[in-house]
Coordinates of C-alpha atoms in Angstrom, one line a residue:
M1126 CA 351.5 138.3 258.6
T1127 CA 349.9 137.3 255.4
E1128 CA 346.5 138.8 254.8
A1129 CA 343.6 136.5 253.9
P1130 CA 342.3 137.3 250.4
I1131 CA 339.1 139.4 250.0
V1132 CA 336.3 137.2 248.9
N1133 CA 333.7 138.6 246.7
R1134 CA 330.1 138.2 248.1
R1135 CA 329.0 137.6 244.6
D1136 CA 331.3 134.6 244.2
L1137 CA 330.7 133.3 247.6
L1138 CA 326.8 133.3 246.7
L1139 CA 327.2 131.5 243.4
A1140 CA 329.6 129.0 245.0
S1141 CA 327.0 128.3 247.5
I1142 CA 324.2 128.0 245.0
F1143 CA 326.5 125.4 243.0
A1144 CA 327.1 123.4 246.1
V1145 CA 323.3 123.1 246.8
L1146 CA 322.7 122.3 243.2
L1147 CA 325.3 119.7 243.1
T1148 CA 323.9 118.0 246.3
V1149 CA 320.5 118.1 244.8
I1150 CA 321.6 116.6 241.5
C1151 CA 323.7 113.8 243.1
G1152 CA 320.8 113.0 245.2
S1153 CA 318.5 112.9 242.2
I1154 CA 321.0 110.6 240.4
G1155 CA 321.0 108.3 243.3
L1156 CA 317.1 108.1 243.4
V1157 CA 317.1 107.4 239.7
V1158 CA 319.8 104.7 239.9
L1159 CA 318.1 103.1 242.8
S1160 CA 314.8 103.4 241.2
D1161 CA 316.0 101.6 238.2
P1162 CA 314.6 98.0 238.4
D1163 CA 317.6 96.2 236.8
I1164 CA 320.0 98.0 239.1
E1165 CA 317.7 97.3 242.0
R1166 CA 317.7 93.5 241.1
A1167 CA 321.5 93.7 241.0
F1168 CA 321.7 94.9 244.5
Q1169 CA 319.2 92.2 245.7
I1170 CA 321.6 89.6 244.9
P1171 CA 324.3 90.4 247.4
S1172 CA 321.7 91.4 249.8
I1173 CA 320.0 87.9 249.6
A1174 CA 323.4 86.2 249.9
L1175 CA 324.2 88.3 253.0
Q1176 CA 320.9 87.5 254.5
I1177 CA 321.5 83.8 254.0
E1178 CA 325.0 84.0 255.5
R1179 CA 323.6 85.7 258.5
E1180 CA 320.4 83.8 259.1
Y1181 CA 320.2 80.4 257.4
S1182 CA 320.5 77.6 260.0
G1183 CA 321.8 75.0 257.6
Q1184 CA 325.1 74.5 255.8
V1185 CA 325.6 76.4 252.4
N1186 CA 327.8 75.3 249.6
W1187 CA 328.6 78.8 248.2
D1188 CA 330.7 77.3 245.2
R1189 CA 327.7 75.3 244.0
M1190 CA 325.2 78.2 244.6
F1191 CA 327.3 80.7 242.7
D1192 CA 327.8 78.4 239.8
A1193 CA 324.1 77.8 239.7
A1194 CA 323.6 81.4 239.7
R1195 CA 326.0 82.1 237.0
K1196 CA 324.3 79.4 234.6
A1197 CA 321.0 81.0 235.3
M1198 CA 322.2 84.3 234.3
F1199 CA 323.4 83.1 230.9
A1200 CA 320.4 80.5 230.4
D1201 CA 318.3 83.2 228.5
L1202 CA 321.0 84.5 226.4
D1203 CA 322.2 83.3 223.1
R1204 CA 324.3 80.3 222.6
Y1205 CA 327.5 82.4 222.0
S1206 CA 327.3 84.2 225.4
D1207 CA 328.8 82.3 228.5
Y1208 CA 330.9 82.3 231.5
V1209 CA 334.6 81.5 230.8
E1210 CA 336.4 79.4 233.0
P1211 CA 340.0 80.2 233.8
Q1212 CA 341.0 77.0 232.0
T1213 CA 339.2 78.0 229.1
F1214 CA 341.1 81.3 228.9
R1215 CA 344.3 79.4 229.3
A1216 CA 343.4 77.2 226.4
M1217 CA 342.6 80.4 224.3
D1218 CA 345.9 81.7 225.3
E1219 CA 347.6 78.5 224.1
E1220 CA 345.7 78.6 220.8
M1221 CA 347.2 82.1 220.2
T1222 CA 350.6 80.3 220.5
G1223 CA 349.8 78.6 217.3
A1224 CA 348.7 75.2 218.3
Y1225 CA 346.5 73.2 220.8
T1226 CA 345.8 69.7 221.7
G1227 CA 342.3 68.3 220.8
I1228 CA 339.9 66.8 218.3
G1229 CA 339.8 69.7 215.7
V1230 CA 336.3 71.0 216.0
S1231 CA 334.7 74.4 216.5
I1232 CA 331.9 74.2 218.8
V1233 CA 329.1 76.3 220.6
R1234 CA 326.5 75.5 223.2
D1235 CA 323.3 73.4 222.2
E1236 CA 320.6 72.3 224.5
L1237 CA 321.5 68.7 223.6
G1238 CA 325.4 69.3 224.0
L1239 CA 327.8 70.8 221.7
L1240 CA 326.9 72.1 218.1
V1241 CA 329.7 71.5 215.7
M1242 CA 330.1 74.8 213.7
A1243 CA 333.0 73.3 211.7
V1244 CA 335.4 70.4 211.5
R1245 CA 339.0 71.2 211.1
E1246 CA 340.0 69.8 207.5
D1247 CA 343.2 68.2 208.6
G1248 CA 342.1 67.3 212.2
P1249 CA 341.4 64.0 213.9
S1250 CA 337.5 64.6 213.9
A1251 CA 337.5 64.8 209.9
K1252 CA 339.3 61.6 209.7
V1253 CA 336.5 59.9 211.6
G1254 CA 333.6 61.6 209.7
L1255 CA 332.4 64.2 212.0
M1256 CA 330.4 66.9 210.0
T1257 CA 329.3 70.5 210.4
G1258 CA 325.9 70.5 212.1
D1259 CA 326.6 67.4 214.2
I1260 CA 325.8 67.6 218.1
I1261 CA 328.2 66.0 220.4
I1262 CA 325.8 64.7 223.1
R1263 CA 328.3 62.6 225.1
V1264 CA 332.1 62.4 225.9
D1265 CA 333.0 58.8 227.1
S1266 CA 330.5 58.2 229.7
T1267 CA 329.7 61.9 230.4
S1268 CA 326.4 63.4 229.0
L1269 CA 326.9 67.0 227.6
A1270 CA 323.3 67.9 227.9
N1271 CA 323.6 70.4 230.8
K1272 CA 327.5 71.1 230.4
E1273 CA 328.8 74.5 229.7
V1274 CA 331.2 74.8 226.8
P1275 CA 334.3 75.3 229.0
E1276 CA 333.7 72.3 230.9
A1277 CA 332.7 70.1 228.0
T1278 CA 335.8 71.5 226.1
E1279 CA 338.0 70.1 228.9
L1280 CA 336.5 66.7 228.4
L1281 CA 337.4 66.8 224.7
R1282 CA 340.8 67.9 225.2
G1283 CA 343.8 65.9 226.9
V1284 CA 347.0 64.3 226.4
E1285 CA 348.1 64.0 222.7
G1286 CA 347.7 60.4 221.5
T1287 CA 344.9 59.5 223.9
S1288 CA 341.5 58.5 222.5
V1289 CA 338.1 59.7 223.4
Q1290 CA 334.7 58.0 222.5
I1291 CA 332.0 60.7 221.6
G1292 CA 328.5 60.3 221.2
V1293 CA 327.1 62.2 218.2
Y1294 CA 323.5 63.3 217.1
R1295 CA 323.1 64.0 213.4
P1296 CA 320.0 66.0 212.9
S1297 CA 320.3 65.8 209.1
T1298 CA 319.4 62.1 209.4
G1299 CA 318.2 61.6 212.9
D1300 CA 321.0 59.1 213.6
T1301 CA 322.8 58.7 217.0
L1302 CA 326.4 57.5 216.6
A1303 CA 329.4 56.5 218.6
I1304 CA 332.8 57.7 217.3
T1305 CA 336.2 57.2 218.7
V1306 CA 338.6 60.2 218.0
T1307 CA 342.4 60.3 218.8
R1308 CA 343.5 63.7 220.3
Q1309 CA 346.5 65.1 218.5
R1310 CA 348.5 68.4 218.6
I1311 CA 346.8 70.6 216.0
N1312 CA 349.1 73.3 214.6
F1313 CA 347.4 76.2 213.1
Q1314 CA 347.9 76.1 209.4
H1315 CA 345.9 78.9 208.1
I1316 CA 346.7 78.0 204.5
P1317 CA 347.3 74.5 203.4
F1318 CA 347.5 75.4 199.8
A1319 CA 348.0 78.2 197.4
G1320 CA 348.8 77.9 193.8
F1321 CA 347.8 77.9 190.1
T1322 CA 345.2 75.8 188.4
P1323 CA 346.0 74.5 184.9
D1324 CA 343.9 77.5 183.6
S1325 CA 346.2 80.2 185.4
M1326 CA 343.6 80.9 187.9
L1327 CA 345.1 81.5 191.5
Y1328 CA 343.4 79.2 194.0
V1329 CA 343.8 79.7 197.9
R1330 CA 342.5 77.5 200.5
L1331 CA 341.8 79.4 204.0
L1332 CA 340.9 77.1 207.0
D1333 CA 340.2 79.9 209.4
F1334 CA 340.5 83.6 210.6
D1335 CA 342.7 83.1 213.7
A1336 CA 345.6 85.3 214.4
G1337 CA 347.9 85.9 211.4
A1338 CA 345.5 84.5 208.6
A1339 CA 345.3 87.8 206.9
T1340 CA 349.0 88.3 207.0
E1341 CA 349.7 84.6 205.7
L1342 CA 347.2 85.3 202.9
R1343 CA 348.7 88.5 201.8
R1344 CA 352.2 86.6 201.6
S1345 CA 350.9 83.7 199.8
I1346 CA 349.2 85.9 197.1
D1347 CA 352.0 88.3 196.8
T1348 CA 354.5 85.2 196.5
L1349 CA 352.6 83.7 193.7
L1350 CA 351.6 86.9 191.7
E1351 CA 354.7 88.7 191.7
P1352 CA 356.7 86.2 189.5
N1353 CA 353.5 85.7 187.3
K1354 CA 352.3 89.3 186.7
G1355 CA 350.2 89.3 183.6
N1356 CA 349.7 85.5 183.5
A1357 CA 347.2 85.2 186.3
R1358 CA 343.5 85.3 185.0
G1359 CA 341.5 85.1 188.3
I1360 CA 341.4 84.3 191.9
I1361 CA 339.4 81.6 193.7
L1362 CA 339.3 82.1 197.6
D1363 CA 338.0 78.9 199.2
L1364 CA 336.3 79.3 202.6
R1365 CA 334.3 76.0 202.7
G1366 CA 334.0 74.9 206.3
N1367 CA 335.8 78.0 207.6
P1368 CA 334.3 78.6 211.1
G1369 CA 335.6 82.1 211.3
G1370 CA 337.8 83.6 214.1
L1371 CA 338.9 87.1 214.8
F1372 CA 336.9 90.1 213.5
T1373 CA 340.1 92.0 212.9
E1374 CA 341.5 89.1 210.7
A1375 CA 338.2 89.1 208.8
F1376 CA 338.4 92.9 208.0
E1377 CA 342.1 92.7 207.2
T1378 CA 341.3 89.9 204.5
A1379 CA 338.6 91.6 203.1
D1380 CA 340.8 94.7 202.8
L1381 CA 343.2 92.9 200.6
F1382 CA 340.6 92.8 197.8
L1383 CA 339.0 96.2 197.8
E1384 CA 339.9 99.8 197.2
A1385 CA 340.1 102.4 199.8
G1386 CA 336.7 103.7 201.0
Q1387 CA 334.7 100.7 200.0
F1388 CA 332.5 99.4 202.9
I1389 CA 333.4 96.1 204.5
V1390 CA 331.3 95.8 207.6
G1391 CA 329.4 97.7 210.2
T1392 CA 328.5 96.8 213.7
D1393 CA 325.2 97.7 215.4
A1394 CA 325.0 97.3 219.2
R1395 CA 323.1 98.4 222.2
S1396 CA 326.1 100.4 223.3
R1397 CA 327.2 103.2 221.0
W1398 CA 330.8 102.4 221.7
N1399 CA 330.3 99.2 219.8
R1400 CA 328.7 100.7 216.7
E1401 CA 331.2 101.1 214.1
I1402 CA 331.8 101.1 210.3
H1403 CA 334.7 99.6 208.7
K1404 CA 336.0 100.6 205.2
A1405 CA 338.7 99.5 203.1
T1406 CA 341.8 101.3 203.6
G1407 CA 344.4 100.3 200.8
H1408 CA 344.4 98.7 197.3
D1409 CA 343.3 95.6 195.8
I1410 CA 346.6 93.4 196.0
T1411 CA 345.4 91.4 192.9
G1412 CA 345.0 94.5 190.7
G1413 CA 341.2 93.6 190.1
L1414 CA 341.5 90.0 189.1
P1415 CA 338.1 88.6 188.4
M1416 CA 337.3 86.7 191.8
M1417 CA 335.1 83.7 193.0
V1418 CA 334.6 82.8 196.7
L1419 CA 333.8 79.3 197.6
V1420 CA 331.3 78.8 200.6
D1421 CA 329.1 76.1 202.3
G1422 CA 327.1 75.5 205.4
G1423 CA 330.3 75.5 207.4
S1424 CA 331.3 78.9 206.4
A1425 CA 330.5 81.1 209.4
S1426 CA 331.2 84.4 211.3
A1427 CA 334.3 86.0 209.9
S1428 CA 334.1 83.8 206.7
E1429 CA 330.7 85.5 206.1
I1430 CA 332.1 89.0 206.9
V1431 CA 334.6 88.3 204.1
A1432 CA 332.4 86.7 201.6
G1433 CA 329.6 89.2 202.2
A1434 CA 331.8 92.1 202.0
L1435 CA 333.3 91.0 198.6
K1436 CA 329.7 89.9 197.2
Q1437 CA 327.9 93.0 198.3
S1438 CA 330.7 95.3 197.0
G1439 CA 330.4 93.5 193.5
R1440 CA 334.0 92.4 193.9
A1441 CA 333.4 88.6 193.9
E1442 CA 330.6 86.1 193.4
L1443 CA 329.9 83.2 195.7
V1444 CA 329.8 79.5 194.6
G1445 CA 328.6 76.6 196.6
D1446 CA 326.0 76.5 199.3
T1447 CA 324.4 78.9 201.7
T1448 CA 326.6 79.9 204.7
F1449 CA 326.1 79.1 208.4
G1450 CA 324.4 82.4 209.4
K1451 CA 326.2 83.8 212.3
G1452 CA 326.0 87.7 212.1
L1453 CA 326.9 88.2 215.8
V1454 CA 330.1 89.7 217.4
Q1455 CA 331.4 88.5 220.8
G1456 CA 333.5 90.4 223.2
F1457 CA 335.7 89.0 226.1
T1458 CA 336.1 90.5 229.7
R1459 CA 338.7 88.8 232.0
F1460 CA 338.5 88.9 235.8
Q1461 CA 341.4 88.9 238.1
D1462 CA 340.9 85.1 239.1
G1463 CA 341.3 84.4 235.4
S1464 CA 337.9 83.6 234.5
G1465 CA 335.6 85.9 232.5
V1466 CA 332.7 86.3 230.3
R1467 CA 332.1 86.1 226.6
L1468 CA 329.1 88.2 225.6
T1469 CA 327.4 89.0 222.1
I1470 CA 328.0 92.7 222.1
S1471 CA 326.9 93.6 218.6
R1472 CA 325.6 92.1 215.3
Y1473 CA 327.3 93.1 212.1
Y1474 CA 325.7 94.2 208.7
L1475 CA 326.8 94.2 205.2
Q1476 CA 326.7 96.9 202.7
G1477 CA 323.1 97.7 201.9
D1478 CA 322.0 97.0 205.4
V1479 CA 322.0 93.3 205.0
Y1480 CA 321.9 91.6 208.5
L1481 CA 322.4 87.8 208.9
N1482 CA 320.6 87.7 212.3
Q1483 CA 317.5 89.4 213.2
L1484 CA 317.4 92.1 216.2
D1485 CA 316.6 89.7 219.0
S1486 CA 319.6 87.5 218.9
V1487 CA 318.5 85.5 221.7
L1488 CA 315.7 83.9 219.8
H1489 CA 317.5 84.2 216.4
D1490 CA 321.1 83.2 217.3
T1491 CA 321.4 81.4 214.0
G1492 CA 320.5 83.6 211.1
T1493 CA 319.8 83.0 207.3
G1494 CA 323.1 82.8 205.9
L1495 CA 324.4 84.2 202.7
P1496 CA 323.1 82.6 199.5
P1497 CA 325.4 81.7 196.8
D1498 CA 325.3 83.5 193.4
H1499 CA 326.0 80.0 192.0
Y1500 CA 324.4 77.1 193.9
L1501 CA 325.9 73.6 193.8
S1502 CA 324.9 70.6 195.6
L1503 CA 328.0 68.9 197.1
P1504 CA 328.2 65.3 197.7
E1505 CA 329.4 65.8 201.2
T1506 CA 325.9 66.6 202.3
D1507 CA 324.4 63.2 201.2
P1508 CA 323.8 60.8 204.0
F1509 CA 325.3 58.0 202.0
I1510 CA 328.7 59.9 201.7
G1511 CA 328.4 60.7 205.4
E1512 CA 328.2 57.0 206.3
I1513 CA 331.1 56.2 203.9
E1514 CA 333.2 58.9 205.4
R1515 CA 332.5 57.9 208.9
S1516 CA 333.3 54.2 208.4
L1517 CA 336.9 55.2 207.5
L1518 CA 336.9 52.6 204.7
I1519 CA 338.2 55.3 202.2
S1520 CA 341.4 55.9 204.3
R1521 CA 341.8 52.2 204.9
F1522 CA 341.4 51.1 201.1
A1523 CA 343.6 54.0 200.2
H1524 CA 346.2 53.0 202.5
Q1525 CA 346.3 49.3 201.1
H1526 CA 346.5 50.6 197.7
Q1527 CA 348.3 53.8 197.9
D1528 CA 351.0 53.4 195.2
D1529 CA 348.5 51.9 192.7
I1530 CA 346.0 54.5 193.1
I1531 CA 348.6 57.2 192.6
A1532 CA 349.9 55.3 189.4
G1533 CA 346.4 54.9 188.0
P1534 CA 343.5 52.5 187.8
P1535 CA 344.7 48.9 186.8
L1536 CA 343.1 47.6 183.5
L1537 CA 341.2 44.6 184.7
G1538 CA 338.2 44.9 182.4
P1539 CA 335.7 47.4 180.7
D1540 CA 333.9 48.2 184.0
S1541 CA 337.1 48.2 186.2
S1542 CA 337.7 51.3 188.4
W1543 CA 339.0 52.2 191.8
G1544 CA 335.2 53.1 192.5
S1545 CA 333.9 49.7 191.7
Q1546 CA 336.8 48.0 193.4
F1547 CA 336.1 50.1 196.5
A1548 CA 332.4 49.0 196.5
T1549 CA 333.6 45.3 196.5
F1550 CA 335.8 46.2 199.5
A1551 CA 333.1 47.8 201.4
A1552 CA 330.8 45.0 201.0
S1553 CA 333.6 42.6 202.2
Q1554 CA 333.7 44.7 205.3
D1555 CA 330.2 44.4 206.0
F1556 CA 329.3 47.8 205.0
L1557 CA 325.5 48.4 204.4
Y1558 CA 323.9 51.7 203.8
I1559 CA 320.3 51.6 204.4
S1560 CA 318.5 55.1 203.5
P1561 CA 315.6 56.6 205.2
R1562 CA 313.5 55.8 202.1
T1563 CA 314.3 52.1 202.6
E1564 CA 313.7 52.1 206.3
A1565 CA 310.2 53.7 205.4
A1566 CA 309.5 51.1 202.7
L1567 CA 310.5 48.2 205.3
I1568 CA 308.0 49.7 207.9
V1569 CA 305.4 49.5 205.2
L1570 CA 306.2 45.8 204.2
L1571 CA 306.2 44.7 207.9
T1572 CA 302.9 46.5 208.5
A1573 CA 301.4 44.7 205.5
Q1574 CA 302.6 41.3 206.8
E1575 CA 301.5 41.9 210.3
S1576 CA 298.1 43.3 209.4
G1577 CA 297.0 40.5 206.9
Y1578 CA 296.9 42.6 203.8
S1579 CA 295.9 41.0 200.5
A1580 CA 298.7 39.1 198.5
E1581 CA 298.5 42.0 196.0
V1582 CA 299.4 44.5 198.7
L1583 CA 302.1 42.3 200.1
Q1584 CA 303.7 41.9 196.6
R1585 CA 303.6 45.6 195.9
S1586 CA 305.1 46.4 199.3
R1587 CA 308.0 43.8 198.8
E1588 CA 308.7 45.3 195.4
L1589 CA 308.7 48.7 196.9
Y1590 CA 311.3 47.5 199.5
E1591 CA 313.6 45.5 197.1
R1592 CA 313.5 48.6 194.6
S1593 CA 314.6 51.1 197.4
L1594 CA 317.4 48.5 198.3
Q1595 CA 318.8 48.3 194.8
L1596 CA 318.7 52.2 194.7
D1597 CA 320.8 52.2 197.9
R1598 CA 323.4 49.9 196.4
R1599 CA 323.4 52.0 193.2
L1600 CA 324.7 54.7 195.2
F1601 CA 328.3 53.5 194.8
V1602 CA 327.8 54.1 191.1
D1603 CA 326.1 57.4 191.5
Y1604 CA 329.1 58.7 193.6
R1605 CA 331.7 56.9 191.9
D1606 CA 333.4 60.1 190.9
Y1607 CA 333.4 61.6 194.3
I1608 CA 334.7 58.2 195.8
E1609 CA 337.6 58.0 193.2
M1610 CA 338.5 61.6 194.0
R1611 CA 338.6 60.9 197.7
L1612 CA 340.7 57.8 197.2
R1613 CA 343.4 59.8 195.2
Q1614 CA 343.3 62.5 197.9
E1615 CA 343.9 60.0 200.7
A1616 CA 346.5 58.3 198.6
Y1617 CA 348.5 61.5 197.7
E1618 CA 348.1 63.0 201.2
R1619 CA 349.4 59.8 202.9
K1620 CA 352.5 59.6 200.7
F1621 CA 353.2 63.3 199.9
G1622 CA 351.2 65.5 202.4
A1623 CA 348.1 67.8 202.2
W1624 CA 349.9 70.2 199.7
K1625 CA 350.6 67.7 196.9
A1626 CA 346.8 66.2 197.4
Y1627 CA 345.4 69.7 196.7
A1628 CA 347.9 70.2 193.7
E1629 CA 347.3 66.9 192.1
V1630 CA 343.6 66.0 192.9
I1631 CA 341.6 68.7 194.8
V1632 CA 342.3 71.6 192.4
H1633 CA 341.9 69.4 189.3
E1634 CA 338.6 67.5 190.4
R1635 CA 336.5 69.2 193.0
P1636 CA 333.2 70.2 191.2
D1637 CA 332.8 73.6 192.9
I1638 CA 336.4 74.5 192.1
R1639 CA 335.8 73.5 188.4
L1640 CA 332.7 75.5 188.4
A1641 CA 334.5 78.7 189.8
I1642 CA 337.2 78.1 187.0
E1643 CA 334.5 78.2 184.2
L1644 CA 332.8 81.1 185.6
L1645 CA 336.1 83.0 185.8
K1646 CA 336.9 82.2 182.3
K1647 CA 333.6 83.7 181.0
K1648 CA 334.5 86.9 183.0
V1649 CA 337.8 86.9 181.3
R1650 CA 336.3 86.7 177.9
L1651 CA 334.1 89.6 178.5

């Protein structure tokens, strides 16, 4: 027979006291938890549902009720936080494979529909003139005013080769447009071009920060620099229209150009688990080559992390226009049924505690953006160029005269150029651009006519209107260089592909690239 161990009374007493304290503490925690108003409201939701199920006399459509409840829960959050349908997660998984079928835009929710954050440079939407900042308000006959992003995205995606008509509101001009886009399979091509300019500057065009972008960038730079050591004079990283992507890709990209220990980005969040500081871990793969980064209003999110890290550290200067202004970081949670939530979990900051978004991201989900060190107003932002691009006349004209454009302009007279010939072609296609200034002048003229003003007032109003019309027609001359560059770009891309268009046209003729080259030359001299 085994004897029971002798229990020390003191140990028994301490154990009893501990048990009582544990009970009290647990009970207190329970009281605190139940007294928290947020948790109490969370308990109310299933309680109300249970009461409805037990007592309500009518029929209840629970699917519709829970959909409405979900929408209500996200209604007061920022535009980047939302419920994610299973099909959206499946689409995200598809994108991670390297391709998707759609219209080639990056979008977020807007009260009018879908805000276009960026237009894929080589995608179908770019070909029909869709622009960053446009709001897609309709897909075919379906309004997007109250649609969630997943549902709207399903409408935009479809079978490759099929067409979809979208209604677009353009805040910059106040116009509402109808645009037909043909869906296509869009392969992820992070870098359509990387090469040297005639001035021995390394130029790299980076379209996004999706999976594999940093690796492809490193490979491109290594491939070009290795056989040209000592000859490269500077580097230009082009992030125009780059909508961002993965946070890790942004960090790894910035890490390529910084020395170990240099600050890249920090995240500041409600949860201490989401508060982090990320610093460079390696060495600058370019060996400290002078650097310029091209940005514009379509450079967002991860692009701003990279541009901001390089700017704030003094590693590079920014050329172009102010960036989009998205300093928020989203996290994803997936549920067992394949759905989930996308929530803004933190906002990031750059060296020197520079935040793009204010603390209350619900009210300020679009921040101030990064201002460039060297500002340059680009033709793409002008409404006239927007109308030209949307008309697809450049593409049609370049297709008709492809080989001649590549060979050079014909010598038909002192004023002959492809720009002037294109203006004649546009007129033959009934293209007519009416600027907001001309519209206002027409209103003044009509008002003067209808109100019986004096002959002198009528004459001055008519002169104002006619002068404004002349200025509108002169825009073909004012933007001749840009139009001719775009004609050459289209002709080269149609015949040889995007890489050749960059090598033979874009790198040589884009004004922001030329400015970056001149700035780098000055640094090399110093």
